[in-house]
Coordinates of C-alpha atoms and ligand atoms in Angstrom, one line a residue:
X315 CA -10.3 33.8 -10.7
X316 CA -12.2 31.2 -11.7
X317 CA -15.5 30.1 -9.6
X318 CA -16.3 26.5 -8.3
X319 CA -19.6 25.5 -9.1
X320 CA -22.4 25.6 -6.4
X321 CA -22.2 22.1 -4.4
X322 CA -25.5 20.4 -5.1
X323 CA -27.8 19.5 -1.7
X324 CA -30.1 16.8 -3.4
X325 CA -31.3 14.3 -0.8
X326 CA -29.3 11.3 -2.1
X327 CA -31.6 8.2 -3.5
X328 CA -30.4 6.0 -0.9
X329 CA -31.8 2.6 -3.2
X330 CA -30.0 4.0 -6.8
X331 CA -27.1 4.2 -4.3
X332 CA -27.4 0.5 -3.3
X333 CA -28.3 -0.9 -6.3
X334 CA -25.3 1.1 -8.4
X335 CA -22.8 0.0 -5.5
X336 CA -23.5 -3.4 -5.2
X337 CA -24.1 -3.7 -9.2
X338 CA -20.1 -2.3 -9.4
X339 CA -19.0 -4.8 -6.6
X340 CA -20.3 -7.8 -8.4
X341 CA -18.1 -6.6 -11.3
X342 CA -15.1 -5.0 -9.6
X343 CA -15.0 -6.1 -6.4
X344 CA -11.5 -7.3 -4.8
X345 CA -10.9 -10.8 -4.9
X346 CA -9.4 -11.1 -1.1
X347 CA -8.2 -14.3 0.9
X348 CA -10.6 -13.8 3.6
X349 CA -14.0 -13.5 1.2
X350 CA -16.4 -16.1 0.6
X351 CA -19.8 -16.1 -0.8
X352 CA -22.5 -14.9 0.8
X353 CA -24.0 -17.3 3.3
X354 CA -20.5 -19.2 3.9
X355 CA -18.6 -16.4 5.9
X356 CA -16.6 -18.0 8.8
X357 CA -16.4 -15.4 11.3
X358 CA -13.0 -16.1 12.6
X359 CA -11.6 -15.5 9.5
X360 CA -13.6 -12.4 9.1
X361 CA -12.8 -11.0 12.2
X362 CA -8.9 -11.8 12.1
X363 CA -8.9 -9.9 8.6
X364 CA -10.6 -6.5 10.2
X365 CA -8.1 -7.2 13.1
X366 CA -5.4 -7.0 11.3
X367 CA -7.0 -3.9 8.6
X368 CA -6.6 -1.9 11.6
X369 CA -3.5 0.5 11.2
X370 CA -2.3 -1.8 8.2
X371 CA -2.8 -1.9 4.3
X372 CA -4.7 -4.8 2.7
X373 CA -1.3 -5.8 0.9
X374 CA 0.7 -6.1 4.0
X375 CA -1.6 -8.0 5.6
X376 CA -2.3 -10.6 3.2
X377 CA 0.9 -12.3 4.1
X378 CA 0.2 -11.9 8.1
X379 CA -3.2 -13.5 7.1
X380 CA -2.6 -16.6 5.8
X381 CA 0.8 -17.1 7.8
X382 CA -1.9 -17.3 11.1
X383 CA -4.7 -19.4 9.1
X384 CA -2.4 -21.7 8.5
X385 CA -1.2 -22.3 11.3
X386 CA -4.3 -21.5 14.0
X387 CA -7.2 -22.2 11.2
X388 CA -9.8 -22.0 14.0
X389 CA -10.4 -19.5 16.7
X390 CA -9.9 -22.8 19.6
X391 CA -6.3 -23.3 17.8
X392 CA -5.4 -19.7 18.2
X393 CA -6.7 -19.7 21.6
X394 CA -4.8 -22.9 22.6
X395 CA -1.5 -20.9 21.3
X396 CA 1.4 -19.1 23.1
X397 CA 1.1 -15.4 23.2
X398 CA 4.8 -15.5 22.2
X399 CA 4.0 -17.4 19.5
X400 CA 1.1 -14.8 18.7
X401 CA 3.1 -12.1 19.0
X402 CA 6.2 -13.4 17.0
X403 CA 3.9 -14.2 14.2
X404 CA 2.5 -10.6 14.4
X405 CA 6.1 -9.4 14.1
X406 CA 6.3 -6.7 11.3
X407 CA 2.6 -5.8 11.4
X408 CA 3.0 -3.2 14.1
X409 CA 0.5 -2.0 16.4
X410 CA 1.2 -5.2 18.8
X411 CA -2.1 -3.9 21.0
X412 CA -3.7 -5.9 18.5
X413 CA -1.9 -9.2 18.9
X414 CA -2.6 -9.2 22.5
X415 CA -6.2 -8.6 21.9
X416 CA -6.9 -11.2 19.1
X417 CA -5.1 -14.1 21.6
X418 CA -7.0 -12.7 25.0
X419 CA -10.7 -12.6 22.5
X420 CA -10.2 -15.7 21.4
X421 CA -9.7 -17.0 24.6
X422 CA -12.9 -15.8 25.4
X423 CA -14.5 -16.9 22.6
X424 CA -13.7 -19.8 23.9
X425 CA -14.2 -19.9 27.1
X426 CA -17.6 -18.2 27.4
X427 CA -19.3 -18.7 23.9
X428 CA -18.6 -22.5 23.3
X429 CA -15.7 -21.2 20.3
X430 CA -18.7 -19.6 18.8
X431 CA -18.5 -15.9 18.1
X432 CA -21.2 -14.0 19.1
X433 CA -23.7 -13.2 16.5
X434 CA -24.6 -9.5 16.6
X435 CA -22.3 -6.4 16.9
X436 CA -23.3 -4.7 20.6
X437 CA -22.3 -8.7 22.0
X438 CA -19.0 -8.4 19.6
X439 CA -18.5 -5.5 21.1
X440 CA -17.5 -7.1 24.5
X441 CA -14.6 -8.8 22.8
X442 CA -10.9 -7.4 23.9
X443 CA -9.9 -4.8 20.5
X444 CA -13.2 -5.0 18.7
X445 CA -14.2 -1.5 18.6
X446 CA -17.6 0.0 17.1
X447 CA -16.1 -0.5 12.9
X448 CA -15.2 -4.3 13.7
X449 CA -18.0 -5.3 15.7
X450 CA -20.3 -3.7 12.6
X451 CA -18.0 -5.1 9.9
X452 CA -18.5 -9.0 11.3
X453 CA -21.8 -8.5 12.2
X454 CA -22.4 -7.5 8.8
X455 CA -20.0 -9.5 6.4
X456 CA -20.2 -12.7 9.1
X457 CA -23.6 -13.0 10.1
X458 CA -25.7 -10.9 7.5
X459 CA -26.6 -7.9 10.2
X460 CA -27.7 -4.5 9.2
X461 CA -24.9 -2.4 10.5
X462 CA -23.2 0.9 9.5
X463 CA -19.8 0.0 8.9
X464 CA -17.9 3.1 8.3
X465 CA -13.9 3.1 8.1
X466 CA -11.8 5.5 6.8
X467 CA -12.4 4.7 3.0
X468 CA -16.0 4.7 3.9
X469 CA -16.1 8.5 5.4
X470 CA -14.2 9.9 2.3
X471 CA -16.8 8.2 -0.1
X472 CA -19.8 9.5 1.9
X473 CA -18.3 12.9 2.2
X474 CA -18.1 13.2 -0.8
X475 CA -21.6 12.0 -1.8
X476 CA -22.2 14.4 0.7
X477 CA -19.6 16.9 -0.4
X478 CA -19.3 17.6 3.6
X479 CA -17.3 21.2 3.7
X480 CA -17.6 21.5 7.3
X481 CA -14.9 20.5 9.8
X482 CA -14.9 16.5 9.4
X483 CA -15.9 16.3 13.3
X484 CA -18.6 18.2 12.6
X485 CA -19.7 16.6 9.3
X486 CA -19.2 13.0 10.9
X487 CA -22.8 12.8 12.0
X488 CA -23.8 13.5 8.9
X489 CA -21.9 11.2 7.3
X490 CA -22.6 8.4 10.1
X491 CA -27.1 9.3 9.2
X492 CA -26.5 8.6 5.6
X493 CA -24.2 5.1 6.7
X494 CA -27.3 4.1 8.7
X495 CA -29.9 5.2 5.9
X496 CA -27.8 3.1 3.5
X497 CA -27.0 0.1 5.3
X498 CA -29.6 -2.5 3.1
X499 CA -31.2 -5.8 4.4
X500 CA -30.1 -7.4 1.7
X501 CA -26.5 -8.5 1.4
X502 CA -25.6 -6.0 4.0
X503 CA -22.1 -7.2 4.1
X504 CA -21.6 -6.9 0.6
X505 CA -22.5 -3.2 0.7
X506 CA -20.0 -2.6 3.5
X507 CA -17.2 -4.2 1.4
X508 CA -18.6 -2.6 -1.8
X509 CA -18.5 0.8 0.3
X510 CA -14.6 -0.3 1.1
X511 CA -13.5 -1.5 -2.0
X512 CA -15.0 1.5 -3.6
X513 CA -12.9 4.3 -1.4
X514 CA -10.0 2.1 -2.0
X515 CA -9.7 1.7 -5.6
X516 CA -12.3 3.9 -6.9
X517 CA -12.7 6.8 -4.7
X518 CA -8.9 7.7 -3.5
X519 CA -7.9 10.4 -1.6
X520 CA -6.0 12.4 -3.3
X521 CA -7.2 11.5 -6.9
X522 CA -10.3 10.0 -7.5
X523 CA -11.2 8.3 -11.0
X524 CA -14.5 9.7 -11.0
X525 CA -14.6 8.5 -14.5
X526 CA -15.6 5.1 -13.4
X527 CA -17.1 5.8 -10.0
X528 CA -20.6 4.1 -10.2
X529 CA -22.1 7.1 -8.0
X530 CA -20.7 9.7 -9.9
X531 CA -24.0 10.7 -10.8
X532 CA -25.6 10.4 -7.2
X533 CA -22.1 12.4 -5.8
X534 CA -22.2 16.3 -4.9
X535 CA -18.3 16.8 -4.9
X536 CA -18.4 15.3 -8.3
X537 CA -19.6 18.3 -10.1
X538 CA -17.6 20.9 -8.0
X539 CA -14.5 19.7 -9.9
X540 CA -12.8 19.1 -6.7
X541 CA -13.9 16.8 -5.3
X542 CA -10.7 15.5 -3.6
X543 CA -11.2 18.6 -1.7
X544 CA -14.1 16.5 0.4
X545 CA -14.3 16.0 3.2
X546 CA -12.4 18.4 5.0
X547 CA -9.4 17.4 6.1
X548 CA -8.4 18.0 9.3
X549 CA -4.7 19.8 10.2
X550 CA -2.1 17.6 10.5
X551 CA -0.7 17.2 14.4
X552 CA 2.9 17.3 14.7
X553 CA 4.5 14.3 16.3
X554 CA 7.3 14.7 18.9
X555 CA 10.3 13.6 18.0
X556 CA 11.5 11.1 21.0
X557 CA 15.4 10.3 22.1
X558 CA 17.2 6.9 23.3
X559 CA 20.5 4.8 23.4
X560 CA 20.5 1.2 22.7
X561 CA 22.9 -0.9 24.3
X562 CA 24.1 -3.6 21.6
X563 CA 25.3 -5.8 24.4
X564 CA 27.5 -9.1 23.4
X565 CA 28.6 -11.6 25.9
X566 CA 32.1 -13.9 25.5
X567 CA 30.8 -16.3 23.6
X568 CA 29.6 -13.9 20.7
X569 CA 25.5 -13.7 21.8
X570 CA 23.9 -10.8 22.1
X571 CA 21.6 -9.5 25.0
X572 CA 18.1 -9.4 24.8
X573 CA 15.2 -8.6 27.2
X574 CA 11.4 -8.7 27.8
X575 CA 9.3 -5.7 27.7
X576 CA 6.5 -4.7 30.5
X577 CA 3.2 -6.7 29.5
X578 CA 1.6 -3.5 29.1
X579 CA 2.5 -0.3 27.4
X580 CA 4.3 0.2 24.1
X581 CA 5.1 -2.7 22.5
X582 CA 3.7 -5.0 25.5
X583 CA 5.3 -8.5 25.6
X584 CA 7.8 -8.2 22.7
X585 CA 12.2 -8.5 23.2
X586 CA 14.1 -5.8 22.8
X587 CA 17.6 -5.1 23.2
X588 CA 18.2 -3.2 26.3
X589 CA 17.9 0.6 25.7
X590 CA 18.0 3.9 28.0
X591 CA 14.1 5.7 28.0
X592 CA 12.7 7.4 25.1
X593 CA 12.6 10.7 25.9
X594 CA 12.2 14.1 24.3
X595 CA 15.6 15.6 26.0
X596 CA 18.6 14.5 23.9
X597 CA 20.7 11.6 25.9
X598 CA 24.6 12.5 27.1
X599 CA 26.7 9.6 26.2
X600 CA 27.8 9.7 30.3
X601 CA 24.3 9.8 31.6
X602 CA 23.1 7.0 28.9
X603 CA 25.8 4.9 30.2
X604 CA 24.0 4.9 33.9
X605 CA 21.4 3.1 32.6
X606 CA 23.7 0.3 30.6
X607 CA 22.7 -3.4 31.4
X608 CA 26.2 -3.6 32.4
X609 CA 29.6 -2.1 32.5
X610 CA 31.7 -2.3 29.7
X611 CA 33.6 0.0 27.2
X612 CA 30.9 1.1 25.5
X613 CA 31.5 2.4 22.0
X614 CA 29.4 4.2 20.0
X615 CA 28.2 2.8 16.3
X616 CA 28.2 5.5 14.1
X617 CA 24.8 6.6 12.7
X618 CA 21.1 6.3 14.3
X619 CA 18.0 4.2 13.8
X620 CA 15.0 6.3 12.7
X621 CA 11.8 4.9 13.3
X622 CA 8.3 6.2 13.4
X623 CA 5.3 5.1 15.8
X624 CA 1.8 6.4 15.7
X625 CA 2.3 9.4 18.4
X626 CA 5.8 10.5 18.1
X627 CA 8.9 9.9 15.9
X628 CA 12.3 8.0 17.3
X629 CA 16.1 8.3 17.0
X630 CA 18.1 5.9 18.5
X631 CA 22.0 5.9 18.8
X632 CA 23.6 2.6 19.5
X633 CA 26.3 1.7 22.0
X634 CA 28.0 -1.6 21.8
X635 CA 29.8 -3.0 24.3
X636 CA 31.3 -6.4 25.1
X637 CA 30.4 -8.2 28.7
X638 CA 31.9 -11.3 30.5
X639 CA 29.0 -13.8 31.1
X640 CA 29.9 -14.0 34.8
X641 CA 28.6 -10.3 34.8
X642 CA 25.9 -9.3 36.8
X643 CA 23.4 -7.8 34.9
X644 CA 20.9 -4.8 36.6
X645 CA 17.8 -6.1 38.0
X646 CA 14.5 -5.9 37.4
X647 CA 14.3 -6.7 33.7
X648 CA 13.8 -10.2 32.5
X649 CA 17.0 -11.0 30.3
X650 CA 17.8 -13.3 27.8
X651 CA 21.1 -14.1 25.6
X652 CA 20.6 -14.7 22.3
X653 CA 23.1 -16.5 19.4
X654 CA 22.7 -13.8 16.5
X655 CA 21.4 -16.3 14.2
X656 CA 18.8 -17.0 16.6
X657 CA 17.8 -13.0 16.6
X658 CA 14.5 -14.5 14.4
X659 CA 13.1 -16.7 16.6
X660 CA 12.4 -14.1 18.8
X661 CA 9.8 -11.3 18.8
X662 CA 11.1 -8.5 17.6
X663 CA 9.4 -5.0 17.0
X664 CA 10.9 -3.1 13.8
X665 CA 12.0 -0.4 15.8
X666 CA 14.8 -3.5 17.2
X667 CA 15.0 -5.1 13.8
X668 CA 16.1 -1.8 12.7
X669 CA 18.8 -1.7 15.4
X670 CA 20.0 -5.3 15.0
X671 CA 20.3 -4.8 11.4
X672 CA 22.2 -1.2 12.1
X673 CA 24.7 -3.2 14.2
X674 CA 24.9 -5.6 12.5
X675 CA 26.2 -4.0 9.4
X676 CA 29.1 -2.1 11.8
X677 CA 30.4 -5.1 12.9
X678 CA 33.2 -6.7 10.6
X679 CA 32.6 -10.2 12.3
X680 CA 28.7 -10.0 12.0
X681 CA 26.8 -13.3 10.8
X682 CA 24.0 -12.8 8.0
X683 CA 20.4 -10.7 9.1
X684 CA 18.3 -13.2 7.1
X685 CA 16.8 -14.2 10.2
X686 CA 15.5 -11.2 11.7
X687 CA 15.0 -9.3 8.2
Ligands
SF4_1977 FE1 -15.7 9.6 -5.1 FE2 -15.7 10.8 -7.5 FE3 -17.2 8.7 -7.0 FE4 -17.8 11.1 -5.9 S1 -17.8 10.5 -8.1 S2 -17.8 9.1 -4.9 S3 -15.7 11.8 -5.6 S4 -15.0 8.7 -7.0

């Protein structure tokens, strides 16, 4: 069998580091919307890009970006706005937490700090959704601060450097020192995107192109030969797998029944179609019916809606079922009929855009899905 080499445990020369980093960035740095020289950051902008980086790709949020700088292009616009209209215009990105944050900190921007944002990350830090990584990334890229910004891209690249073998909870200290030690004066907000743009191009996880990595020669998993292998991974959890019915629910007149979710939880805020819990224990078609909006002859639409959120995995069968709009509907829930072709106006998570589309394409007499595509 053959031997790995012996990982290296040089200190690493934290200026070569710097200088090589920001020397590669000048050169093959992304060009993204929300960059601008140094000096003529707007921290709005900044901060509504690491808002949405959260959870989501830099592609898919590009879109989402300049849908919402175009139409709230300052933090009072987006303030003044609707949280519907927040969270409709967040529909798709997932992870609506987020949406509710951004509207509630920019209220408070606002109406505490004049619509200024505050200037440093521990006062950032006070804002609704801006955690330690955002409150370091704007106070660096925004307002020039020294801060450790360390993401996700970040920890495999400094692992690496590091070639951290231990348990990554135990390594992140580690990692986290050499952050700190690197974090320059100088352009600090540079490095942290250099650092980012680095682990996402350069440094990938499962193949990097060490070839053209400018700290090749200041990285210890480099000359190990594997160094993909770094930092070590943690296992993998196993997400439960969740169970619910759907309740496709049309009225006379052809429009389908909607309804509000809770303002907190899963999915706070957004419409849904009516739906039994999601639960773990498979759903009887009998007992699903006793939580129906209404009573009708429900019929079940052949297939099931798979979807996937962060914690645990769903399937959803669909029942459809016409209703007279005389019919009382259960209480407690805050309902709304909807004309199909209206379906996009309204803020609607995947999971349902997933389950309109399902129904839709069971029903012979269905109108188009453009709208809620
Ligand atoms: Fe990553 Fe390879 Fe560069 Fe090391 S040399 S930082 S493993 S790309």
């Amino acid at each position: 069998m053959r031997e790995s080499p012996q990982i290296q445990t040089v200190a690493p020369d934290v200026a070569r580091i710097r200088r090589r980093l920001l020397a590669w960035y000048d050169a093959h740095g992304r060009a993204l919307p929300w960059r601008t020289p140094v000096g003529r950051a707007d921290p709005y902008r900044v901060w509504l890009s690491e808002v949405m980086l959260q959870q989501t790709t830099v592609a898919a949020a590009i879109p989402y970006y300049e849908a919402f700088v175009a139409r709230w292009p300052t933090v009072r616009d987006l303030a003044e706005a609707d949280l519907d209209a927040v969270l409709h215009a967040w529909q798709g990105l997932g992870y609506y937490a987020r949406a509710h944050n951004l509207h509630a900190a920019a209220r408070i921007v606002v109406r505490d700090h004049e619509g200024r944002f505050p200037d440093n990350a521990e006062s950032l830090r006070s804002l609704p959704g801006v955690g330690e990584y955002t409150a370091a990334a704007v106070a660096a890229i925004a307002f020039s601060r020294t801060e450790a910004v360390v993401d996700s891209n970040v920890v495999r690249v400094l692992g690496r450097l590091l070639a951290a073998d231990e348990p990554l909870d135990v390594a992140d200290a580690r990692i986290r020192a050499l952050a700190r030690e690197l974090a320059p004066s100088r352009r600090p907000g540079d490095h942290a995107q250099a650092m980012m743009d680095l682990g996402a191009t350069v440094c990938a996880p499962r193949a990097p192109i060490c070839g053209v990595c400018p700290l090749s020669g200041d990285c210890a998993a480099f000359p190990t030969g594997r160094p993909e292998s770094f930092p070590r991974r943690p296992p993998k959890a196993l997400r439960p797998r969740r169970q619910g019915v759907v309740f496709w629910t049309l009225g006379g007149d052809g429009r389908v029944l909607l309804r509000k979710r809770p303002l907190t939880g899963l999915l706070a805020g957004l419409m849904e179609f009516p739906s039994t819990d999601w639960r773990e224990k498979p759903w009887g078609i009998i007992e699903a019916r006793a939580q129906a909006p209404a009573k009708a002859a429900w019929r079940l639409i052949e297939g099931t809606v798979r979807h996937s959120f962060t914690h645990f995995d769903l399937d959803l069968a669909v029942l459809s079922g016409r209703v007279d709009a005389e019919t009382s509907l259960g209480c407690c829930s805050q309902w709304r009929w909807c004309a199909l072709e209206r379906l996009g106006d309204h803020a609607l998570p995947t999971v349902m855009r997933k389950v309109a589309r399902h129904a839709l394409g069971h029903d012979p007499s269905a109108v188009g899905l453009g709208q809620v595509s």
